[in-house]
Amino acid sequence: MARRTQADRSESTTGEIVDAAITLFGRDGYPAVSIDGIARAAGVTKGAVYHHFDGKTALLRAAFLHQEQRRARLLHQAAAGSPDALAAVRAGCAAFLRSCLDPAVRRILLLDGPAVLGWEEVREIEAEHSVALLRRGLGAAVDEGRLRPGDLDIRTHLLLGALCEAGMLLARAADPEAALAGVTREVDALLDAFAAPAGA
């Protein structure tokens, strides 16, 4: 029982540190954030941070993973209840784009994560979450006859690349909320290019 209590405390401290890192990385950007600042924000000592994480890069990875898991949940929730698999993919893409209105998502997932962690590590994390969801959705739409058959891996990465670039367009827009509808329409148009002919 004592060991479990200690494990619970350790998990709680880890969560508080990651939450603080997400807040600071998302607000100020990776270069401007220090371990000292994260420790203060989490209400722990600098030594406690280093007890749980090797350094700032490890903290960014934890923040990236947390945000990626959260985004995957949002995509899944948005797609639930859709009338068919293609509608579910569209709903998931729309949720992805809406998530990019959050400055912390843009900073951690689109800017600092890839720059600091590197393409391979970022893709490894995404492969288990948003990429897996997109691929399953596209595959289901093909199985239902809503999309033409094709290479699902290529389509998934093309779509992810388009979504990430669309997220950056929203980040640079003078009014991201106003730009969202137009960006979402264009992503829908990309999906239409893969759609099976009516009655096929």
CSV table of C-alpha atoms in Angstrom, one decimal, residues 9-193:
chain,number,residue,atom,x,y,z
A,9,ARG,CA,2.4,10.8,-5.6
A,10,SER,CA,5.1,10.4,-8.3
A,11,GLU,CA,2.5,10.2,-11.0
A,12,SER,CA,0.7,13.3,-9.7
A,13,THR,CA,4.0,15.2,-9.6
A,14,THR,CA,4.8,14.1,-13.1
A,15,GLY,CA,1.4,15.3,-14.3
A,16,GLU,CA,1.8,18.7,-12.7
A,17,ILE,CA,5.2,19.1,-14.3
A,18,VAL,CA,3.9,18.2,-17.7
A,19,ASP,CA,0.9,20.5,-17.3
A,20,ALA,CA,3.3,23.4,-16.4
A,21,ALA,CA,5.5,22.6,-19.4
A,22,ILE,CA,2.5,22.6,-21.7
A,23,THR,CA,1.4,26.0,-20.4
A,24,LEU,CA,4.8,27.6,-20.7
A,25,PHE,CA,5.9,25.9,-24.0
A,26,GLY,CA,2.5,26.8,-25.5
A,27,ARG,CA,2.6,30.4,-24.3
A,28,ASP,CA,6.2,31.4,-24.6
A,29,GLY,CA,7.8,28.8,-27.0
A,30,TYR,CA,10.5,26.2,-26.3
A,31,PRO,CA,13.5,28.5,-26.5
A,32,ALA,CA,12.2,31.0,-24.0
A,33,VAL,CA,11.3,28.4,-21.3
A,34,SER,CA,13.7,27.2,-18.6
A,35,ILE,CA,13.6,24.2,-16.3
A,36,ASP,CA,13.6,26.7,-13.4
A,37,GLY,CA,10.5,28.3,-14.9
A,38,ILE,CA,8.7,25.0,-15.3
A,39,ALA,CA,9.6,24.0,-11.7
A,40,ARG,CA,8.2,27.2,-10.3
A,41,ALA,CA,5.0,26.9,-12.4
A,42,ALA,CA,4.6,23.3,-11.2
A,43,GLY,CA,5.3,24.2,-7.6
A,44,VAL,CA,8.2,21.8,-7.3
A,45,THR,CA,12.0,22.0,-7.0
A,46,LYS,CA,14.3,22.0,-10.0
A,47,GLY,CA,15.7,18.7,-8.6
A,48,ALA,CA,12.2,17.2,-8.7
A,49,VAL,CA,11.9,18.1,-12.4
A,50,TYR,CA,15.2,16.4,-13.1
A,51,HIS,CA,14.1,13.4,-11.1
A,52,HIS,CA,11.3,12.8,-13.5
A,53,PHE,CA,12.8,14.1,-16.8
A,54,ASP,CA,16.3,14.2,-18.3
A,55,GLY,CA,16.0,17.8,-19.4
A,56,LYS,CA,14.0,20.3,-21.4
A,57,THR,CA,13.9,18.2,-24.5
A,58,ALA,CA,12.4,15.3,-22.6
A,59,LEU,CA,9.8,17.7,-21.2
A,60,LEU,CA,8.9,18.9,-24.7
A,61,ARG,CA,8.5,15.3,-25.8
A,62,ALA,CA,6.1,14.7,-22.9
A,63,ALA,CA,4.2,17.8,-23.7
A,64,PHE,CA,4.0,16.8,-27.4
A,65,LEU,CA,2.8,13.4,-26.5
A,66,HIS,CA,0.1,14.8,-24.2
A,67,GLN,CA,-1.1,17.2,-26.8
A,68,GLU,CA,-1.1,14.5,-29.5
A,69,GLN,CA,-3.1,12.2,-27.4
A,70,ARG,CA,-5.6,15.0,-26.6
A,71,ARG,CA,-5.9,15.8,-30.3
A,72,ALA,CA,-6.5,12.1,-31.2
A,73,ARG,CA,-9.3,12.0,-28.6
A,74,LEU,CA,-10.9,15.2,-30.1
A,75,LEU,CA,-10.7,13.6,-33.6
A,76,HIS,CA,-12.3,10.4,-32.3
A,77,GLN,CA,-15.1,12.3,-30.5
A,78,ALA,CA,-15.8,14.5,-33.5
A,79,ALA,CA,-16.1,11.4,-35.8
A,80,ALA,CA,-18.4,9.4,-33.4
A,81,GLY,CA,-21.9,9.3,-34.6
A,82,SER,CA,-21.2,10.3,-38.2
A,83,PRO,CA,-23.5,8.6,-40.7
A,84,ASP,CA,-20.7,7.0,-42.7
A,85,ALA,CA,-16.9,6.6,-42.7
A,86,LEU,CA,-16.2,9.5,-45.1
A,87,ALA,CA,-18.4,11.8,-43.0
A,88,ALA,CA,-16.3,10.7,-40.0
A,89,VAL,CA,-13.1,11.5,-41.8
A,90,ARG,CA,-14.4,14.9,-42.7
A,91,ALA,CA,-15.5,15.5,-39.1
A,92,GLY,CA,-12.1,14.4,-37.8
A,93,CYS,CA,-10.3,16.7,-40.2
A,94,ALA,CA,-12.5,19.6,-39.1
A,95,ALA,CA,-11.7,18.9,-35.5
A,96,PHE,CA,-8.0,18.8,-36.3
A,97,LEU,CA,-8.3,22.2,-37.9
A,98,ARG,CA,-10.3,23.6,-35.0
A,99,SER,CA,-7.6,22.3,-32.6
A,100,CYS,CA,-5.1,24.5,-34.5
A,101,LEU,CA,-6.9,27.6,-33.3
A,102,ASP,CA,-5.3,26.8,-29.9
A,103,PRO,CA,-1.9,28.6,-29.7
A,104,ALA,CA,-0.5,25.9,-27.5
A,105,VAL,CA,-1.4,23.2,-30.1
A,106,ARG,CA,0.2,25.2,-32.9
A,107,ARG,CA,3.3,26.0,-30.9
A,108,ILE,CA,3.9,22.5,-29.5
A,109,LEU,CA,2.6,20.2,-32.3
A,110,LEU,CA,3.3,22.3,-35.4
A,111,LEU,CA,6.3,24.4,-34.6
A,112,ASP,CA,8.6,23.5,-31.7
A,113,GLY,CA,7.9,19.7,-31.6
A,114,PRO,CA,9.1,19.0,-35.1
A,115,ALA,CA,12.0,21.5,-34.8
A,116,VAL,CA,13.3,20.2,-31.5
A,117,LEU,CA,12.4,16.5,-31.5
A,118,GLY,CA,13.0,15.9,-35.2
A,119,TRP,CA,10.8,14.5,-38.0
A,120,GLU,CA,11.3,10.8,-37.2
A,121,GLU,CA,10.4,11.1,-33.5
A,122,VAL,CA,7.4,13.3,-34.2
A,123,ARG,CA,6.1,10.8,-36.8
A,124,GLU,CA,6.7,7.9,-34.4
A,125,ILE,CA,4.5,9.6,-31.8
A,126,GLU,CA,1.8,10.6,-34.4
A,127,ALA,CA,1.8,7.1,-35.9
A,128,GLU,CA,0.1,5.8,-32.7
A,129,HIS,CA,-2.5,8.5,-32.5
A,130,SER,CA,-3.8,10.9,-35.1
A,131,VAL,CA,-2.1,9.1,-38.0
A,132,ALA,CA,-3.6,5.8,-37.0
A,133,LEU,CA,-7.0,7.4,-36.7
A,134,LEU,CA,-6.8,9.0,-40.1
A,135,ARG,CA,-5.6,5.8,-41.7
A,136,ARG,CA,-8.4,3.7,-40.1
A,137,GLY,CA,-11.0,6.3,-41.2
A,138,LEU,CA,-9.7,6.4,-44.8
A,139,GLY,CA,-9.6,2.6,-44.9
A,140,ALA,CA,-13.2,2.4,-43.6
A,141,ALA,CA,-14.3,4.9,-46.2
A,142,VAL,CA,-12.7,2.7,-49.0
A,143,ASP,CA,-14.3,-0.4,-47.5
A,144,GLU,CA,-17.7,1.3,-47.6
A,145,GLY,CA,-17.2,2.4,-51.2
A,146,ARG,CA,-17.1,6.1,-50.3
A,147,LEU,CA,-13.5,6.6,-51.4
A,148,ARG,CA,-11.7,5.1,-54.4
A,149,PRO,CA,-9.2,2.3,-53.6
A,150,GLY,CA,-5.6,3.5,-53.3
A,151,ASP,CA,-2.5,3.5,-51.2
A,152,LEU,CA,-3.7,4.3,-47.7
A,153,ASP,CA,-0.3,5.1,-46.3
A,154,ILE,CA,0.4,7.7,-49.0
A,155,ARG,CA,-3.1,9.2,-48.7
A,156,THR,CA,-2.8,9.4,-44.9
A,157,HIS,CA,0.5,11.2,-45.0
A,158,LEU,CA,-0.7,13.5,-47.8
A,159,LEU,CA,-3.8,14.4,-45.8
A,160,LEU,CA,-1.8,14.9,-42.6
A,161,GLY,CA,0.6,17.2,-44.4
A,162,ALA,CA,-2.3,19.2,-45.8
A,163,LEU,CA,-3.8,19.5,-42.3
A,164,CYS,CA,-0.6,20.6,-40.7
A,165,GLU,CA,0.0,23.2,-43.5
A,166,ALA,CA,-3.6,24.3,-43.1
A,167,GLY,CA,-3.0,24.7,-39.3
A,168,MET,CA,0.0,27.0,-40.1
A,169,LEU,CA,-2.2,29.0,-42.5
A,170,LEU,CA,-4.7,29.5,-39.6
A,171,ALA,CA,-1.8,30.5,-37.3
A,172,ARG,CA,-0.7,33.2,-39.7
A,173,ALA,CA,-4.2,34.4,-40.5
A,174,ALA,CA,-5.2,37.9,-39.2
A,175,ASP,CA,-8.5,36.3,-38.0
A,176,PRO,CA,-8.0,32.5,-37.5
A,177,GLU,CA,-11.6,32.0,-36.6
A,178,ALA,CA,-12.8,33.6,-39.7
A,179,ALA,CA,-10.3,31.7,-41.9
A,180,LEU,CA,-11.3,28.4,-40.4
A,181,ALA,CA,-14.4,27.9,-42.6
A,182,GLY,CA,-12.5,28.5,-45.9
A,183,VAL,CA,-9.6,26.2,-44.9
A,184,THR,CA,-12.1,23.5,-43.9
A,185,ARG,CA,-13.8,23.7,-47.3
A,186,GLU,CA,-10.5,23.3,-49.1
A,187,VAL,CA,-9.6,20.2,-47.0
A,188,ASP,CA,-13.0,18.8,-47.9
A,189,ALA,CA,-12.2,19.5,-51.6
A,190,LEU,CA,-9.0,17.4,-51.2
A,191,LEU,CA,-11.1,14.5,-49.8
A,192,ASP,CA,-13.5,14.9,-52.7
A,193,ALA,CA,-10.6,14.2,-55.1
